[in-house]
CSV table of C-alpha atoms in Angstrom, one decimal:
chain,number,residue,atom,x,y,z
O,916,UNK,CA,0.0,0.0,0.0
O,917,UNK,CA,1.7,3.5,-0.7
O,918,UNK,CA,1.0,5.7,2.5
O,919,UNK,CA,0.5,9.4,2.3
O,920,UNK,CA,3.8,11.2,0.7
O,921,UNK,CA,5.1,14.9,-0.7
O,922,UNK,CA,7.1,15.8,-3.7
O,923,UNK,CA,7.7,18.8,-4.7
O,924,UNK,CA,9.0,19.3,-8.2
O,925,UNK,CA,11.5,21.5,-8.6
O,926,UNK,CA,11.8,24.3,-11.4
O,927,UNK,CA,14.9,23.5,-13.7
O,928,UNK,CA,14.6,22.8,-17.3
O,929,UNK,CA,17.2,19.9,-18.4
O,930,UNK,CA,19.1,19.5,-21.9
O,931,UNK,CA,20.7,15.7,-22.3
O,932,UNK,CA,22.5,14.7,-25.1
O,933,UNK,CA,25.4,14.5,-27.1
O,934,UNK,CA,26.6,17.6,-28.6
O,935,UNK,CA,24.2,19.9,-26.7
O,936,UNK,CA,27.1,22.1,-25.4
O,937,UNK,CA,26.4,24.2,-29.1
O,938,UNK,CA,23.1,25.1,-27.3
O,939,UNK,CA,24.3,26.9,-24.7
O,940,UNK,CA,24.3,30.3,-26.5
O,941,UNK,CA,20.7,29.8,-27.2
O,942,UNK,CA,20.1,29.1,-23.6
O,943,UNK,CA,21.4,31.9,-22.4
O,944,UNK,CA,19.3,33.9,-24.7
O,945,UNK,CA,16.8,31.9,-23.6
O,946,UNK,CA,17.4,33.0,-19.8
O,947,UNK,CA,17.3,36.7,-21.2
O,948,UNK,CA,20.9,37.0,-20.6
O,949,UNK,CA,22.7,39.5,-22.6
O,950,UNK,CA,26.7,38.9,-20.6
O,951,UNK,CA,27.1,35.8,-19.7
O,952,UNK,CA,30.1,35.5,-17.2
O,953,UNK,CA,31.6,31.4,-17.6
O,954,UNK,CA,33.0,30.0,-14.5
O,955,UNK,CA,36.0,27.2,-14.1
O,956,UNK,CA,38.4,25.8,-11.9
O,957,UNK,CA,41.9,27.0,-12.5
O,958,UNK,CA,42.7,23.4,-14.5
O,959,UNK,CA,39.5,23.8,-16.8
O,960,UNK,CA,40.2,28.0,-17.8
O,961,UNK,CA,41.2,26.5,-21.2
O,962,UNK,CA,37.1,25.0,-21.7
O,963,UNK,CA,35.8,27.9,-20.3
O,964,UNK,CA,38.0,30.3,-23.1
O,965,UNK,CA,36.5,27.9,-25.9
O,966,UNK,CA,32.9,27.7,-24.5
O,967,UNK,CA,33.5,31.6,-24.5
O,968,UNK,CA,33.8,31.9,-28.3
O,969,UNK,CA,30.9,29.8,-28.9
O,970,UNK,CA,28.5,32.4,-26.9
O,971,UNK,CA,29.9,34.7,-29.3
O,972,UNK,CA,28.6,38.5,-28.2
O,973,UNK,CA,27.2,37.1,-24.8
O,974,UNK,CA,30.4,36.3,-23.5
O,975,UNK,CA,31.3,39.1,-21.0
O,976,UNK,CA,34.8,36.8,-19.5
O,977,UNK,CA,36.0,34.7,-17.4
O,978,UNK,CA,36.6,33.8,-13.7
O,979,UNK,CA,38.5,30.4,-13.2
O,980,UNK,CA,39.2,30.6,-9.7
O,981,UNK,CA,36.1,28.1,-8.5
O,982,UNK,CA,37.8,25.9,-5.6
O,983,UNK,CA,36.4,23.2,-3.2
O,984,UNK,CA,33.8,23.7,-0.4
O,985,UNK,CA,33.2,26.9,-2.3
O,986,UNK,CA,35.1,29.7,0.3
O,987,UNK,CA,33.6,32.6,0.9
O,988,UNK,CA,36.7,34.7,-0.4
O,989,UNK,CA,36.2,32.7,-3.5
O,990,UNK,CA,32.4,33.7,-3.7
O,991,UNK,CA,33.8,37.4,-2.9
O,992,UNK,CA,36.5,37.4,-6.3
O,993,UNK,CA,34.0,36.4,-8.2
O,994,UNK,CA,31.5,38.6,-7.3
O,995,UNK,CA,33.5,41.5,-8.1
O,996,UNK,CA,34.5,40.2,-11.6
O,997,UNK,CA,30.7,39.7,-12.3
O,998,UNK,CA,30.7,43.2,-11.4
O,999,UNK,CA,34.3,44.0,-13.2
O,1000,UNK,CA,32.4,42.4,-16.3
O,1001,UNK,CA,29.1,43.8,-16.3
O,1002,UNK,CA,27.6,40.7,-16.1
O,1003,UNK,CA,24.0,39.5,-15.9
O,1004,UNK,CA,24.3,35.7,-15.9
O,1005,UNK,CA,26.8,33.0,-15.0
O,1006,UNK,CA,27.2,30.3,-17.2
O,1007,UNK,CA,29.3,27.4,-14.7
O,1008,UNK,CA,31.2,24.7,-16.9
O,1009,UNK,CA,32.8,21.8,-14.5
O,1010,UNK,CA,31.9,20.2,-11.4
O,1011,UNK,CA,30.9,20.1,-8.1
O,1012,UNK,CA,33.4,23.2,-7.1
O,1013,UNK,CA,32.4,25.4,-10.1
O,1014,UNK,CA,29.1,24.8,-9.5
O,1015,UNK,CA,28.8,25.4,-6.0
O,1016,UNK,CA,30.4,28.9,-7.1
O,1017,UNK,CA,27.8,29.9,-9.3
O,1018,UNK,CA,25.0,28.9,-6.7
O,1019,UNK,CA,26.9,31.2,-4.4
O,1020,UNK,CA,26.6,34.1,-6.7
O,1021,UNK,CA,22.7,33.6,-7.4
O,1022,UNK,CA,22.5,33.3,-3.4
O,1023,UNK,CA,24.4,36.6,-3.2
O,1024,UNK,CA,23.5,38.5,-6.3
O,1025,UNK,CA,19.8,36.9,-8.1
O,1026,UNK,CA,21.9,36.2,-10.8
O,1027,UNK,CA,20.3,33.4,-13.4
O,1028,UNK,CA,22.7,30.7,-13.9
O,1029,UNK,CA,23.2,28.1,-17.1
O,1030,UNK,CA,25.2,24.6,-15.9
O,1031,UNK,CA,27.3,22.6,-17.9
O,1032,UNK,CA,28.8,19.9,-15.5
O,1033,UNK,CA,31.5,17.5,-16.7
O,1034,UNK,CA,31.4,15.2,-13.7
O,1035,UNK,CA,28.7,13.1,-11.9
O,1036,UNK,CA,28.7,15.2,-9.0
O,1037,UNK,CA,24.9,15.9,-9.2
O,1038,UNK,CA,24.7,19.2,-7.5
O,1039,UNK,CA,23.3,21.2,-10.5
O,1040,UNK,CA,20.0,20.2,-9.7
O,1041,UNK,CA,19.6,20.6,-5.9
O,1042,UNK,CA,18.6,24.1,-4.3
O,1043,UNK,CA,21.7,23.2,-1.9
O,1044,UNK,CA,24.7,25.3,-1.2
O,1045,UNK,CA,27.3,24.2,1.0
O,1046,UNK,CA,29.9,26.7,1.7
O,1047,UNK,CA,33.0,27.2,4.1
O,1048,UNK,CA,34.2,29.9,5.9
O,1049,UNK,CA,37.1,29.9,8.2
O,1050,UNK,CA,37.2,25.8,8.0
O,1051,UNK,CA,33.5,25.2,8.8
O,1052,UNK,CA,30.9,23.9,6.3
O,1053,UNK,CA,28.1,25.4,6.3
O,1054,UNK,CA,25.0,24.2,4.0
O,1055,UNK,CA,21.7,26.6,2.7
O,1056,UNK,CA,18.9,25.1,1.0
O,1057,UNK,CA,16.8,27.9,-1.2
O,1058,UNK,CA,15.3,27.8,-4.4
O,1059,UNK,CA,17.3,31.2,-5.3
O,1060,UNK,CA,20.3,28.7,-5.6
O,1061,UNK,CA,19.2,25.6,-8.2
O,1062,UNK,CA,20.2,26.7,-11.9
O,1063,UNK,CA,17.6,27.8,-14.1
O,1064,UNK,CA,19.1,25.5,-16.9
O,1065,UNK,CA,21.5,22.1,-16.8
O,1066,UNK,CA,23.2,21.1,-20.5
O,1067,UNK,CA,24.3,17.8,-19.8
O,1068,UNK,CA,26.7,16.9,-23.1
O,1069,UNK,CA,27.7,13.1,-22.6
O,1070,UNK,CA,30.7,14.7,-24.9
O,1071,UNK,CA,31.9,16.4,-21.9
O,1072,UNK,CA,32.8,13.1,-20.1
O,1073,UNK,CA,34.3,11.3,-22.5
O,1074,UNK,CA,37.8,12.5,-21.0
O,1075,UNK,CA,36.9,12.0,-17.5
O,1076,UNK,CA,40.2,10.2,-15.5
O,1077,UNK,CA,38.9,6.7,-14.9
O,1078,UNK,CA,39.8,7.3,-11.1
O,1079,UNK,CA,37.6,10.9,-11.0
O,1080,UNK,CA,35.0,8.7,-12.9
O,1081,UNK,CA,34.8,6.4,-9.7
O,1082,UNK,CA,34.7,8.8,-7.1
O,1083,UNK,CA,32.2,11.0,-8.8
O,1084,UNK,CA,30.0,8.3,-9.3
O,1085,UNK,CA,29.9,6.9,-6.2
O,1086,UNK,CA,29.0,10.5,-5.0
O,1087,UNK,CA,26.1,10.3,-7.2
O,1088,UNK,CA,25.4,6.8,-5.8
O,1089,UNK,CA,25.0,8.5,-2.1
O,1090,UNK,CA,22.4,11.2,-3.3
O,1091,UNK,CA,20.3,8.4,-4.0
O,1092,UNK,CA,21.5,6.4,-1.1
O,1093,UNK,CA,19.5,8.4,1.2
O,1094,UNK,CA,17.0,9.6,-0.5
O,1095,UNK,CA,16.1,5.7,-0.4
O,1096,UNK,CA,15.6,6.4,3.4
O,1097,UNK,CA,14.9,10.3,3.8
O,1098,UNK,CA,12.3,11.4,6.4
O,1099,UNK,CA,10.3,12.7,3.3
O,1100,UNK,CA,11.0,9.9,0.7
O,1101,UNK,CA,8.6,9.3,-1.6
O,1102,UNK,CA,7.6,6.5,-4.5
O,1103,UNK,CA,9.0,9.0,-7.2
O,1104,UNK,CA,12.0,10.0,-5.8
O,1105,UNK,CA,12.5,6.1,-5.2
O,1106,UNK,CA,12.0,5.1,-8.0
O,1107,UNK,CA,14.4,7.5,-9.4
O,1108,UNK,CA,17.5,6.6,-6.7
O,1109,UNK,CA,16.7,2.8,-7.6
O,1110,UNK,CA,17.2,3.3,-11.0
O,1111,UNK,CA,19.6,6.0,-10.4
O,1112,UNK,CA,21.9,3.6,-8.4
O,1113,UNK,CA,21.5,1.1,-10.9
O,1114,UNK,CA,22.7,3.0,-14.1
O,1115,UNK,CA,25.6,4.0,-12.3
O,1116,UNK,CA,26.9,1.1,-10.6
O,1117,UNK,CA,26.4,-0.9,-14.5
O,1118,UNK,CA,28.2,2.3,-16.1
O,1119,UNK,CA,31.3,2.7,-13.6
O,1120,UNK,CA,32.8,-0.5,-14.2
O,1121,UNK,CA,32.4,-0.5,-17.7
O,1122,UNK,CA,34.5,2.6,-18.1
O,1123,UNK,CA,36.8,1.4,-15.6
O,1124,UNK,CA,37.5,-1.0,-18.5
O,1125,UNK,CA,37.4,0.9,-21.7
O,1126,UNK,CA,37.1,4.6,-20.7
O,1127,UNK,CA,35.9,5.6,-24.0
O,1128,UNK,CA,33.0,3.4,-23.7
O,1129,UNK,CA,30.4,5.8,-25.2
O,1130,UNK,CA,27.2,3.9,-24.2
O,1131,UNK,CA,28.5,3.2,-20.7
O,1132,UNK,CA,29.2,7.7,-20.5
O,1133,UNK,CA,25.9,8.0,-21.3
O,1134,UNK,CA,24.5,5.6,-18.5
O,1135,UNK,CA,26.6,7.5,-16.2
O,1136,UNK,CA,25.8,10.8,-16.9
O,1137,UNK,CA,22.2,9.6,-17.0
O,1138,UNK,CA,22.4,8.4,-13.5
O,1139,UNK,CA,24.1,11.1,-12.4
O,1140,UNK,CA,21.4,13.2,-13.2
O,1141,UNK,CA,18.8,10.9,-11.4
O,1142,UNK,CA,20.8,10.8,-8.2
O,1143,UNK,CA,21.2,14.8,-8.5
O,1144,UNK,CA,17.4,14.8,-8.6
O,1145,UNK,CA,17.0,12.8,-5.7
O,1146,UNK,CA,19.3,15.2,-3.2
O,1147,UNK,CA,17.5,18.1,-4.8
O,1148,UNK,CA,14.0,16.9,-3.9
O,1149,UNK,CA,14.5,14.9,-0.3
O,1150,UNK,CA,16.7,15.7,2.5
O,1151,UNK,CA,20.0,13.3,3.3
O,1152,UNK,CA,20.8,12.1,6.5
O,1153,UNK,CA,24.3,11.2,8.1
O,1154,UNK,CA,26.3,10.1,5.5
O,1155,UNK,CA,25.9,13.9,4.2
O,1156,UNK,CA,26.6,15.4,7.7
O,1157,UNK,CA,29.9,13.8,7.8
O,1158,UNK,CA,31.3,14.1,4.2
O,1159,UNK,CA,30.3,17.9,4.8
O,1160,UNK,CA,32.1,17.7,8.5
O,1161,UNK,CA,34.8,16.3,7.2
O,1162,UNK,CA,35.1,17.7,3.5
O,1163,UNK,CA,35.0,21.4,5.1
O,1164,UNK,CA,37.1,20.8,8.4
O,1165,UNK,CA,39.9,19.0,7.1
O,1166,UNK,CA,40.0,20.2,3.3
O,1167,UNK,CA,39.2,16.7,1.7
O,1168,UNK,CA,38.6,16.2,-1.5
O,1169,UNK,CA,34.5,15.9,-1.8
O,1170,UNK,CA,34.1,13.4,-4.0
O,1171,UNK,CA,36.5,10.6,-2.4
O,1172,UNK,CA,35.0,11.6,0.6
O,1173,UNK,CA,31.8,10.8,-0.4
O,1174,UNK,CA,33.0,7.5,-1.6
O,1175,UNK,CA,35.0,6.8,1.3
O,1176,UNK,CA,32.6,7.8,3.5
O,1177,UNK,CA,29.3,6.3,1.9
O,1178,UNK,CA,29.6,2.5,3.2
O,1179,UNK,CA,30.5,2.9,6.5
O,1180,UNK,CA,27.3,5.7,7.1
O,1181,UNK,CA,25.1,3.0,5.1
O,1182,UNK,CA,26.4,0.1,7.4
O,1183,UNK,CA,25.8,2.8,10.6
O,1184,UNK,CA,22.3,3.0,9.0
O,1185,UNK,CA,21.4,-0.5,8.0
O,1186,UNK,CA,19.9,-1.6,11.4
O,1187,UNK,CA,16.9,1.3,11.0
O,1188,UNK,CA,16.3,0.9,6.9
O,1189,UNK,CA,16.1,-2.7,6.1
O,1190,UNK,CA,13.7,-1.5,3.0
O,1191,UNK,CA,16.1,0.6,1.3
O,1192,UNK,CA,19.0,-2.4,2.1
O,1193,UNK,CA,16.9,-4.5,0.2
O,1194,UNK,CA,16.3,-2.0,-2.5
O,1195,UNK,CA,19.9,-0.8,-2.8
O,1196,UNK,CA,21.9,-4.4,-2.6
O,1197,UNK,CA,20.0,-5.3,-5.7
O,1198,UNK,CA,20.7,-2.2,-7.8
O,1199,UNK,CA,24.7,-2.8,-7.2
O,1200,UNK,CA,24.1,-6.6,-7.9
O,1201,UNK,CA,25.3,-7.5,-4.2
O,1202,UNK,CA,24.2,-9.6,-1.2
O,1203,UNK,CA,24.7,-6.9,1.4
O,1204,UNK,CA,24.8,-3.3,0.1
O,1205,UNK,CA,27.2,-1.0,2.7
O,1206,UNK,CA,29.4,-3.9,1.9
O,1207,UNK,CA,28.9,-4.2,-1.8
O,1208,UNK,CA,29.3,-0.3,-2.3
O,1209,UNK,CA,32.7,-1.0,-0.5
O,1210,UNK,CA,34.3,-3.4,-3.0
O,1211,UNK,CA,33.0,-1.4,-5.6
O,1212,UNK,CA,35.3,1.6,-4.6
O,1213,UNK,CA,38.2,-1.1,-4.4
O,1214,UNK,CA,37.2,-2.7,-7.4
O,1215,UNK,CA,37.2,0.9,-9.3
O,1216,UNK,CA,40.5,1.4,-8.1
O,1217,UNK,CA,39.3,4.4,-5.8
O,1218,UNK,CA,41.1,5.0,-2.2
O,1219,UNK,CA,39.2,3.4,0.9
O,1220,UNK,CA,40.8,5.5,4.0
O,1221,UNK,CA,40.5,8.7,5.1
O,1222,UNK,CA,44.0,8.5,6.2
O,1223,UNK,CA,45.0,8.5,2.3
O,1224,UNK,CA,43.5,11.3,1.2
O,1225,UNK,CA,45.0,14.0,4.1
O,1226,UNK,CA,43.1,13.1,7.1
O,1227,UNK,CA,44.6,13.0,10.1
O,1228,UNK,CA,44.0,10.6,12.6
O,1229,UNK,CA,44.4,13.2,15.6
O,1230,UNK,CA,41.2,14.2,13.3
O,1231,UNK,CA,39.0,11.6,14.2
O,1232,UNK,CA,37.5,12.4,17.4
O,1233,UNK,CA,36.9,16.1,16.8
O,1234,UNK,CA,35.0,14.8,13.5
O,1235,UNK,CA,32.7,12.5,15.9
O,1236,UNK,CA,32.1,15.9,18.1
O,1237,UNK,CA,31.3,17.8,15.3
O,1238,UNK,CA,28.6,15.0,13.3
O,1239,UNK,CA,26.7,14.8,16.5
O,1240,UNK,CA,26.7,18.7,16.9
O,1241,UNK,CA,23.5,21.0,15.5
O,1242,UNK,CA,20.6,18.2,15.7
O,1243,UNK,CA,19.9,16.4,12.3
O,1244,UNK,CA,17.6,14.1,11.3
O,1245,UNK,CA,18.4,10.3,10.5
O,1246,UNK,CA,16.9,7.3,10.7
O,1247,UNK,CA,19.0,5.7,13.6
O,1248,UNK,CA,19.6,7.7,16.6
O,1249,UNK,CA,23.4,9.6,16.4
O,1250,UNK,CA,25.3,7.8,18.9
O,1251,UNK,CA,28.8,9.8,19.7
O,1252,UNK,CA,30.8,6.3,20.5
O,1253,UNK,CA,29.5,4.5,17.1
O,1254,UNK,CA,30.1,7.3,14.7
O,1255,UNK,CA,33.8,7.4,16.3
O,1256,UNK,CA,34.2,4.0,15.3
O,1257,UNK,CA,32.9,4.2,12.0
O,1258,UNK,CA,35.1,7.5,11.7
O,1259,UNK,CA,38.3,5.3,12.5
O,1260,UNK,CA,37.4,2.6,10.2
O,1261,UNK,CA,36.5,4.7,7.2
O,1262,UNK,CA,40.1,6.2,8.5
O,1263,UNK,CA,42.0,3.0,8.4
O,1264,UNK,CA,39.7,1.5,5.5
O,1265,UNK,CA,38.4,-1.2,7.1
O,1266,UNK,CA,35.5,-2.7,5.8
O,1267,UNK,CA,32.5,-1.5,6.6
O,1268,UNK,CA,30.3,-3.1,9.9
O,1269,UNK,CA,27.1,-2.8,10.7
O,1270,UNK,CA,26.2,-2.2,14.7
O,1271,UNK,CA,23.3,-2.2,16.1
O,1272,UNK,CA,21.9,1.1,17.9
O,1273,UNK,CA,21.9,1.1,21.7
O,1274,UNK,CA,19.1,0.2,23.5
């Protein structure tokens, strides 16, 4: 029987394809823009110069200082170059850091914003901003901040390091993760995570083993975009608490600490949600799933400690301080000893073990 549910469906018009990056001019004209500012990262400035010429006399420059956890200073710069510029739009062309950027400047400024990812992050369709300043995270959910438009161009991808590939997609994977078990899940956004997790966990390996497998892009990209749905429409739970605790606290990398991360808050989990176990295990063709989406990562080639990608150990009990700090929902109750542990195995890269809550 389905019981009594909300979704919301949230405002963002979607262009998938192959190819579809030559429509971006007529998107922006679309949006009414009439200087479009394009956003990188410092390693993709030489994509944002050629997307440039394609907008032809919309392109007002260039900013390609988007970094991690999106700093405040960063926001700051680029606000003044929109300004600099005279610009009336942003057009964001990369992942998860660029488009955090441009969500900061529509926070800040109203501005409409056109994004063209090029990884699997899924943020470009949430109405989620996480930010840090002064080495805390800090996360604003508000309509102002979802792009008007996403091109996703499967073209984009084809280029994508096999070992960015991994970790990307696995941070797709855990938008749909907990959306399987969100306080406001519903059948739509669950059917969408199901079949989000499943694209994904067909298309990773199959790029692990011929990267230019064009069909296999397409799956993951696809994917991708489900998964992004999912964190856009229902709230997450633990597993997002910590990658943003740790992510903005110890400047990790985001993706690997999603994927690093993701089993060991599944396995926390899996005593409460024995519905979405049952959904998820399948979708990654496993037994158990916290353990499935574990060998995954190592089968990928993708690190499995925290330790490995700068976190120190000293680290690990202020991390547990903070994740139980500023109440949360999720589905089990947050026990302070049993997210230390799972801290220090995600640290060590243990495998994943599932505990169950305290009495």
């Amino acid at each position: 029987m389905i019981g009594s549910f909300t979704f919301e469906n949230l405002p963002c018009r979607v262009v998938f394809g192959s190819g579809t990056l030559a429509a971006a001019r007529a998107e922006v004209e679309r949006l009414g823009g009439k200087r479009a500012l394009v956003l990188t990262t410092p390693q993709q400035e030489a994509q944002g110069k050629a997307l440039g010429l394609t907008l032809g006399p919309l392109y007002a420059g260039l900013f390609a200082g988007a970094a991690m956890h999106t700093p405040i200073e960063v926001t700051e710069r680029a606000i003044a170059a929109m300004k600099d510029c005279d610009a009336d739009c942003v057009v964001a062309l990369g992942g998860g850091s660029t488009t955090g950027l441009g969500k900061a400047l529509a926070l800040r400024t109203g501005i409409n914003q056109l994004c063209i990812p090029t990884t699997y992050a899924g943020s470009e369709m949430t109405p989620i901003l996480g930010q840090t300043e002064k080495g805390l995270k800090t996360t604003v959910r508000d309509v102002a901040v979802l792009p008007e438009t996403v091109i996703y161009d499967v073209d984009l991808t084809m280029t994508l390091p096999v070992g960015l590939t991994a970790t990307s997609g696995i941070n797709a994977i855990a938008h749909a993760v907990e959306a399987l078990y969100a306080r406001d899940t519903n059948p739509v956004t669950s059917l969408m995570a199901e079949e989000g997790i499943r694209a994904l966990a067909r298309a990773l390996p199959a790029i692990a083993a011929k990267p230019d497998d064009r069909a296999a892009r397409s799956d993951a990209l696809y994917g991708a975009w489900l998964c992004g749905v999912c964190l856009g429409t229902v709230g997450m739970a633990l597993h997002h608490k910590l990658c943003h605790t740790l992510g903005g606290t110890f400047d990790l990398p985001h993706a690997e600490t999603h994927t690093i991360v993701l089993p060991h808050a599944l396995a926390y989990n899996a005593p409460a949600v024995p519905e979405a176990m049952a959904r998820i295990a399948p979708a990654i063709g496993a037994s158990d799933a916290s353990q499935g989406l574990f060998d995954l990562a190592r089968r990928l080639g993708a690190k499995v400690a925290l330790r490995d990608i700068g976190m120190p150990e000293s680290g690990i009990d202020k991390a547990a301080d903070l994740a139980v700090t500023n109440a949360y929902w999720n589905p089990r109750p947050l026990e302070r000893g049993a997210i230390r542990d799972l801290i220090a195995r995600a640290w060590a890269g243990e495998p994943p073990v599932a505990n169950k809550a305290a009495a």
